[in-house]
PDB file of C-alpha atoms in Angstrom:
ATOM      1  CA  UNK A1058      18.558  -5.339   7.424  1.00  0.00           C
ATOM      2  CA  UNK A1059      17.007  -2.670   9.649  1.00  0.00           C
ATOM      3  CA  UNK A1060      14.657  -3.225  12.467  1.00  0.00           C
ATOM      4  CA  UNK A1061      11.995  -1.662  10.671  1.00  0.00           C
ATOM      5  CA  UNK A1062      12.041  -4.454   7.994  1.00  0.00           C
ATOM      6  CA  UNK A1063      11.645  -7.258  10.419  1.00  0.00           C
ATOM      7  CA  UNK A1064       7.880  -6.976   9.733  1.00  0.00           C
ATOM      8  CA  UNK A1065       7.821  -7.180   6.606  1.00  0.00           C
ATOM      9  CA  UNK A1066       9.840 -10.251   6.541  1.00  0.00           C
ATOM     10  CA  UNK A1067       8.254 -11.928   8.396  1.00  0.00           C
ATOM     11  CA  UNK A1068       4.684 -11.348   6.749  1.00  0.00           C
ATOM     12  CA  UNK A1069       6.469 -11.959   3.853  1.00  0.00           C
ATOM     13  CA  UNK A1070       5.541  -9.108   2.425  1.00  0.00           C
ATOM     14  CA  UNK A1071       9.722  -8.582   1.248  1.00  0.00           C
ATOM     15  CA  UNK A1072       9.838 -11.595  -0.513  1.00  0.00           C
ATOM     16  CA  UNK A1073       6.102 -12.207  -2.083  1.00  0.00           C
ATOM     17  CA  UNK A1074       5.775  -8.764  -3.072  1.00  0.00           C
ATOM     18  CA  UNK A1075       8.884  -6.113  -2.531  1.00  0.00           C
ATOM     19  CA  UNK A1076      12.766  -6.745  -2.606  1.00  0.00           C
ATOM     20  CA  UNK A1077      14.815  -6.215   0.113  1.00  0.00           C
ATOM     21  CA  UNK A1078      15.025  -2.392   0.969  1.00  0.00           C
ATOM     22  CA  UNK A1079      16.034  -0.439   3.706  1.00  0.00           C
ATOM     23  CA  UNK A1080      12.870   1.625   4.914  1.00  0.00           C
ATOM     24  CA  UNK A1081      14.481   5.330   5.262  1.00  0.00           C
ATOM     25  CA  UNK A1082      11.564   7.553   5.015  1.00  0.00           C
ATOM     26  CA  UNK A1083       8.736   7.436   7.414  1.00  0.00           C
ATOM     27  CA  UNK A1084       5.378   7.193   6.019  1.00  0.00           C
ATOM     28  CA  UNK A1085       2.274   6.836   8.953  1.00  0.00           C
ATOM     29  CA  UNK A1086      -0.716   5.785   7.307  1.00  0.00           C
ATOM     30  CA  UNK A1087      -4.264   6.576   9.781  1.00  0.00           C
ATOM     31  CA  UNK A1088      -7.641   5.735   8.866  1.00  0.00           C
ATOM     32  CA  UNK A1089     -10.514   7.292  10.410  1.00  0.00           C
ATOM     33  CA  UNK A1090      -8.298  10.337  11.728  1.00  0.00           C
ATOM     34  CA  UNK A1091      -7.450   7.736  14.819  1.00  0.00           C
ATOM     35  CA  UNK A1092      -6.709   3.780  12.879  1.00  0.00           C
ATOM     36  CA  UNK A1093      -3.366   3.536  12.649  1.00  0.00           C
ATOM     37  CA  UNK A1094      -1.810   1.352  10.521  1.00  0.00           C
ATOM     38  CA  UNK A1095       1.056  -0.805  12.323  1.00  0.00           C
ATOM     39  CA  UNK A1096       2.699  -3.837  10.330  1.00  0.00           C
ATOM     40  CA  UNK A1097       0.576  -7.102  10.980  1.00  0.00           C
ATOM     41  CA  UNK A1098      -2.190  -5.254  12.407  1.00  0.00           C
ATOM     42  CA  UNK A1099      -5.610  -6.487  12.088  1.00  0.00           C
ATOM     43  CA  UNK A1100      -8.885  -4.333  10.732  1.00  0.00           C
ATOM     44  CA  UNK A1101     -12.502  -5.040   9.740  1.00  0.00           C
ATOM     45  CA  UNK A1102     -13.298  -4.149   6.478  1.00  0.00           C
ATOM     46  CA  UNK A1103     -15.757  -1.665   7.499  1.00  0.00           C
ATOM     47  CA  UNK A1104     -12.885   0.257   9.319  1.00  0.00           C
ATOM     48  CA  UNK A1105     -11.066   0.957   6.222  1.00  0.00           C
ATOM     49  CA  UNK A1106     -14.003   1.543   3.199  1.00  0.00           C
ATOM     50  CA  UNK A1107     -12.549   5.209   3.306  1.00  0.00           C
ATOM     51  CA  UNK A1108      -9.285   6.535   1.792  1.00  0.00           C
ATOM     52  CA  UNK A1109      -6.649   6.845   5.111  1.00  0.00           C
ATOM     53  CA  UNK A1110      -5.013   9.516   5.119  1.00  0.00           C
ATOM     54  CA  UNK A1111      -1.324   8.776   4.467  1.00  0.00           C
ATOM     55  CA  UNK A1112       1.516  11.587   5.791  1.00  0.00           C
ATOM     56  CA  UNK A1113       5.294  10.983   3.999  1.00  0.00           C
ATOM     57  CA  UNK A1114       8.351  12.658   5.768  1.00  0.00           C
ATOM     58  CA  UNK A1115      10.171  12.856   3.091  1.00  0.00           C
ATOM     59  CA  UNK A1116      13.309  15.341   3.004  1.00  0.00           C
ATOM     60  CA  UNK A1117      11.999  19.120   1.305  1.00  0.00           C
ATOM     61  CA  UNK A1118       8.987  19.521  -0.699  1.00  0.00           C
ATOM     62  CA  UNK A1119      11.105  19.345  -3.546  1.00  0.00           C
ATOM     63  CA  UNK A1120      11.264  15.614  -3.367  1.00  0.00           C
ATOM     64  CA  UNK A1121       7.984  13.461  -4.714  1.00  0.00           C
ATOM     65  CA  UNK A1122       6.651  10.123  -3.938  1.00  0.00           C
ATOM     66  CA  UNK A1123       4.360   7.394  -5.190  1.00  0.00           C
ATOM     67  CA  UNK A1124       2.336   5.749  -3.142  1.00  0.00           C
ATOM     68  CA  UNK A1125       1.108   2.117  -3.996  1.00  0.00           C
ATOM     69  CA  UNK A1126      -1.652  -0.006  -2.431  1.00  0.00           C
ATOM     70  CA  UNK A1127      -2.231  -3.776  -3.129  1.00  0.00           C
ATOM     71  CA  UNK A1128      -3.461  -7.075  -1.984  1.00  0.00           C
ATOM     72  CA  UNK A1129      -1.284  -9.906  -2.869  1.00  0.00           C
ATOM     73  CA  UNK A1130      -3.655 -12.335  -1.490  1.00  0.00           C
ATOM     74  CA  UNK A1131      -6.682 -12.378  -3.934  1.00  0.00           C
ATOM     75  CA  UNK A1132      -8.884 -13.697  -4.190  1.00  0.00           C
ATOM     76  CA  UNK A1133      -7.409 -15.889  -1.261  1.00  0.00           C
ATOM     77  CA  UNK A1134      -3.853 -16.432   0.504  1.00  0.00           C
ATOM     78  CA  UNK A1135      -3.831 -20.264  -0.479  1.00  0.00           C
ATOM     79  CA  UNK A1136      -4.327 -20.004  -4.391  1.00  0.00           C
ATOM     80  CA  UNK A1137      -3.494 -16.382  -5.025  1.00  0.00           C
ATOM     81  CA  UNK A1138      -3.725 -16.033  -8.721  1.00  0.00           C
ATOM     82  CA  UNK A1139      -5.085 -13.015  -9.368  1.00  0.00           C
ATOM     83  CA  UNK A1140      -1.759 -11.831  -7.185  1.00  0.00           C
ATOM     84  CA  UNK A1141      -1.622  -8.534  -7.236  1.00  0.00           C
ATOM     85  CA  UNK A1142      -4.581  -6.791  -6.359  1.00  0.00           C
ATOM     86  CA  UNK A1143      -4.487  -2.867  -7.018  1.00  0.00           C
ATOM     87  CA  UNK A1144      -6.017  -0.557  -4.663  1.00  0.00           C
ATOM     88  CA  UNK A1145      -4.945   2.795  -5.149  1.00  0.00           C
ATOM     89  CA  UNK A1146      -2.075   4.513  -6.619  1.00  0.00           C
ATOM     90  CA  UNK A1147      -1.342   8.503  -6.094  1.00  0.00           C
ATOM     91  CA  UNK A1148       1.824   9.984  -7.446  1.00  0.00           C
ATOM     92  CA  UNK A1149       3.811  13.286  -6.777  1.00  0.00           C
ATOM     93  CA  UNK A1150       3.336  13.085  -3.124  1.00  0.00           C
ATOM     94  CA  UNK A1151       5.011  16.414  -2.172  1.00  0.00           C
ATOM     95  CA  UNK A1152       7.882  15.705   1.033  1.00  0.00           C
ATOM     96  CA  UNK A1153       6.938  16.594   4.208  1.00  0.00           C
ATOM     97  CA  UNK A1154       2.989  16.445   3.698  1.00  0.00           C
ATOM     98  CA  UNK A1155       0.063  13.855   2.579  1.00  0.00           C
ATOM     99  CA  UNK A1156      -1.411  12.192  -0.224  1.00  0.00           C
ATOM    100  CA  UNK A1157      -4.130  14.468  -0.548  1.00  0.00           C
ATOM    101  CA  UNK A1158      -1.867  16.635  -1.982  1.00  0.00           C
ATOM    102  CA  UNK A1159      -0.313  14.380  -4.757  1.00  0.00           C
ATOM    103  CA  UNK A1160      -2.107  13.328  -7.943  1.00  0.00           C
ATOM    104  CA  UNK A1161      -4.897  10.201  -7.385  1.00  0.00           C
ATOM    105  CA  UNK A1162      -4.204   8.111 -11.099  1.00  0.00           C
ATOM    106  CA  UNK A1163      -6.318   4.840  -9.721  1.00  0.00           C
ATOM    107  CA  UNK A1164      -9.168   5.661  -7.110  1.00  0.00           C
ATOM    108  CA  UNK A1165      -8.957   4.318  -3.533  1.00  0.00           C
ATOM    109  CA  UNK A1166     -10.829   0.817  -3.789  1.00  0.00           C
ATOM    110  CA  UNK A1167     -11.876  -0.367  -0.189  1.00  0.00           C
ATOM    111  CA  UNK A1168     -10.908  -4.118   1.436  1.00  0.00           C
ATOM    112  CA  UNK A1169     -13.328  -6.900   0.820  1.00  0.00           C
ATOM    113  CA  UNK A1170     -11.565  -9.966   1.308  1.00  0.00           C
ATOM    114  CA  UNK A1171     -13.949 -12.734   0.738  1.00  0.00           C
ATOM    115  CA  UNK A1172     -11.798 -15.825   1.689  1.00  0.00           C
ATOM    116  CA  UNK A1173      -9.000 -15.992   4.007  1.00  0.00           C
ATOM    117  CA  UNK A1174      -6.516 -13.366   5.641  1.00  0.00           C
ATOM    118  CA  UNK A1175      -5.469 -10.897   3.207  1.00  0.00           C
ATOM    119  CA  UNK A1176      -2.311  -8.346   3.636  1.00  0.00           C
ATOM    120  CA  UNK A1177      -2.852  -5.031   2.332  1.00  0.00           C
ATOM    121  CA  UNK A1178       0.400  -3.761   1.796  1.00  0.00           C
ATOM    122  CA  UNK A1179       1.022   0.050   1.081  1.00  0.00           C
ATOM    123  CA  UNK A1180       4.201   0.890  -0.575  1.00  0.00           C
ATOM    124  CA  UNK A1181       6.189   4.372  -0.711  1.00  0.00           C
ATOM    125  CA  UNK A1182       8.752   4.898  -3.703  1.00  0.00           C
ATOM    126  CA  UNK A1183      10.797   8.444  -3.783  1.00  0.00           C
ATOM    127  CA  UNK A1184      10.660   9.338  -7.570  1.00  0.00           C
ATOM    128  CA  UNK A1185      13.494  11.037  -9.420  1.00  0.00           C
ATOM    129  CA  UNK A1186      11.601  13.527 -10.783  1.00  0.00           C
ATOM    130  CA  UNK A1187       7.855  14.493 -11.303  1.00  0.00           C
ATOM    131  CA  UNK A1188       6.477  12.287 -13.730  1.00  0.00           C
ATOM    132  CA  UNK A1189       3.941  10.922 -15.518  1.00  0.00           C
ATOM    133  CA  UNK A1190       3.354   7.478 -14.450  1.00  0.00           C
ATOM    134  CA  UNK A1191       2.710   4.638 -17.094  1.00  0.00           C
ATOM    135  CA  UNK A1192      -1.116   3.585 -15.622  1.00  0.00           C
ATOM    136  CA  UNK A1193      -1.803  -0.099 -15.240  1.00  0.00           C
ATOM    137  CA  UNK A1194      -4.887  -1.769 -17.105  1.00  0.00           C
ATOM    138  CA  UNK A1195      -6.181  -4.010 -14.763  1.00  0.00           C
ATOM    139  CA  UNK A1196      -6.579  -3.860 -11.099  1.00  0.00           C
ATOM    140  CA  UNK A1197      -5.955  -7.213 -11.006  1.00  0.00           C
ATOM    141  CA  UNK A1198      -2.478  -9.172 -11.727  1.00  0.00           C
ATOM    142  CA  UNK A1199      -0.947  -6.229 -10.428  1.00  0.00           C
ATOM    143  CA  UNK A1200       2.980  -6.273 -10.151  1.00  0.00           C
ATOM    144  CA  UNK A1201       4.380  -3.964  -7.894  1.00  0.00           C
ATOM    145  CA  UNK A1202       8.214  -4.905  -8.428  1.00  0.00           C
ATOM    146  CA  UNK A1203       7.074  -4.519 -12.026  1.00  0.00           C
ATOM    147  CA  UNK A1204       5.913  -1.267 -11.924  1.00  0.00           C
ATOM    148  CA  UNK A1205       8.672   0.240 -10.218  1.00  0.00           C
ATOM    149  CA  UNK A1206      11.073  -1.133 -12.742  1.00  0.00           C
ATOM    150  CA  UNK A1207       8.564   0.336 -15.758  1.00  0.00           C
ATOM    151  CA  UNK A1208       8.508   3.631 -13.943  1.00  0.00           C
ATOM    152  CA  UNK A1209      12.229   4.312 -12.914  1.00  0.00           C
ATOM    153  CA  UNK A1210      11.054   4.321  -8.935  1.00  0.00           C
ATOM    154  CA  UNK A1211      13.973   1.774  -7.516  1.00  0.00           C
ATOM    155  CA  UNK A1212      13.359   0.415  -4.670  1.00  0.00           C
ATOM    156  CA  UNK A1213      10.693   1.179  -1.851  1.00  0.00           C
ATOM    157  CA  UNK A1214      11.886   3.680   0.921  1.00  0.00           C
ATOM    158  CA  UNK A1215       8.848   2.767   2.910  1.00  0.00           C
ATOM    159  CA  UNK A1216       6.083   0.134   3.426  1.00  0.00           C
ATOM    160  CA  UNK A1217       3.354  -0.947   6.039  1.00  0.00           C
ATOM    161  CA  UNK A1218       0.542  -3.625   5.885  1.00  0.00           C
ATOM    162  CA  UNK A1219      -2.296  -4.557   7.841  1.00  0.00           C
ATOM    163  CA  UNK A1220      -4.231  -7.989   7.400  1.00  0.00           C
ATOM    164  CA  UNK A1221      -8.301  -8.172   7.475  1.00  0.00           C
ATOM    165  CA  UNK A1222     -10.888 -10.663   6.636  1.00  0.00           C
ATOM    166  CA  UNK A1223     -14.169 -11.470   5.339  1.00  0.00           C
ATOM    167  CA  UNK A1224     -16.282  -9.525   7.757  1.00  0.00           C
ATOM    168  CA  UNK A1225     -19.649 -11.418   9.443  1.00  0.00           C
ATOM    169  CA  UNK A1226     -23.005  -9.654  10.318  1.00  0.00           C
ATOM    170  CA  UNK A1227     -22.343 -10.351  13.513  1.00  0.00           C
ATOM    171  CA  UNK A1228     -18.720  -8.629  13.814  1.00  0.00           C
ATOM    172  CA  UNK A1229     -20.079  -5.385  11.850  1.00  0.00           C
ATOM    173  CA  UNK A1230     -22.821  -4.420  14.629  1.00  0.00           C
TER     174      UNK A1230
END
């Protein structure tokens, strides 16, 4: 297991939500032009209400990637049942550039964690091909491990979380 899974592990994010992979593409994901995203890292809610920008290194731009966003903690980490949240999904991420540039099929929903510490757990798969993508109905009961598996993606080659909470008055002034 590389160093770059430890994270993951141990906010069981491989485990809860992904198989074991070996990360081998980097992905940075920024919000704000200056938020980065580091595994574990905490944000407010109002820090991350707009789409980050998310930059893949892939090989060439003739590989492609799909980007997933959940929240396996909804609508709170002790009795997740609505496990997996979907946030945002945007396929045929060109190599070597950002998400703007691949295809948006469900809009960037923003954090709002009501109870508890949620992950929110983005998720890069390299895909074989360009594609269409089979489009979940429901945001909620999300399965990311699923919809790899329906989609022919394999494993992840890359994946970061942060955690954030229910935000108070007095934090957002």
């Amino acid at each position: 297991m590389s160093r770059c899974a430890e994270p993951l592990i141990v906010g069981r994010v491989i485990g809860e939500v992904l198989d074991s992979f070996n990360p081998c593409v980097k992905m940075t994901v920024t919000y704000n032009s200056n938020k980065r995203v580091f595994n574990g890292h905490e944000f407010y809610p109002s820090a991350v209400v707009s789409k980050p920008r998310v930059e893949v290194q892939g090989d060439d731009m003739r590989s492609f990637f799909t980007l997933v966003m959940t929240d396996p903690d909804v609508p709170g980490p002790s009795d997740p049942y609505l496990r997996e949240h979907l946030h945002w999904i945007v396929t045929d991420i060109p190599g070597t550039t950002d998400a703007s540039f691949g295809r948006e099929i469900i809009n960037y929903e923003s954090p709002k964690p009501s109870i508890g510490i949620h992950r929110f757990i983005f998720v890069l798969f390299k895909q074989k091909r360009r594609q269409a993508i089979v489009v979940p109905s429901s945001r909620d009961h999300f399965n990311t491990r699923r919809f790899a598996e329906e989609n022919e993606l394999g494993l992840p080659v890359a994946a970061v979380y942060f955690n954030a909470q229910r935000e108070t008055a007095a934090r957002r002034r």
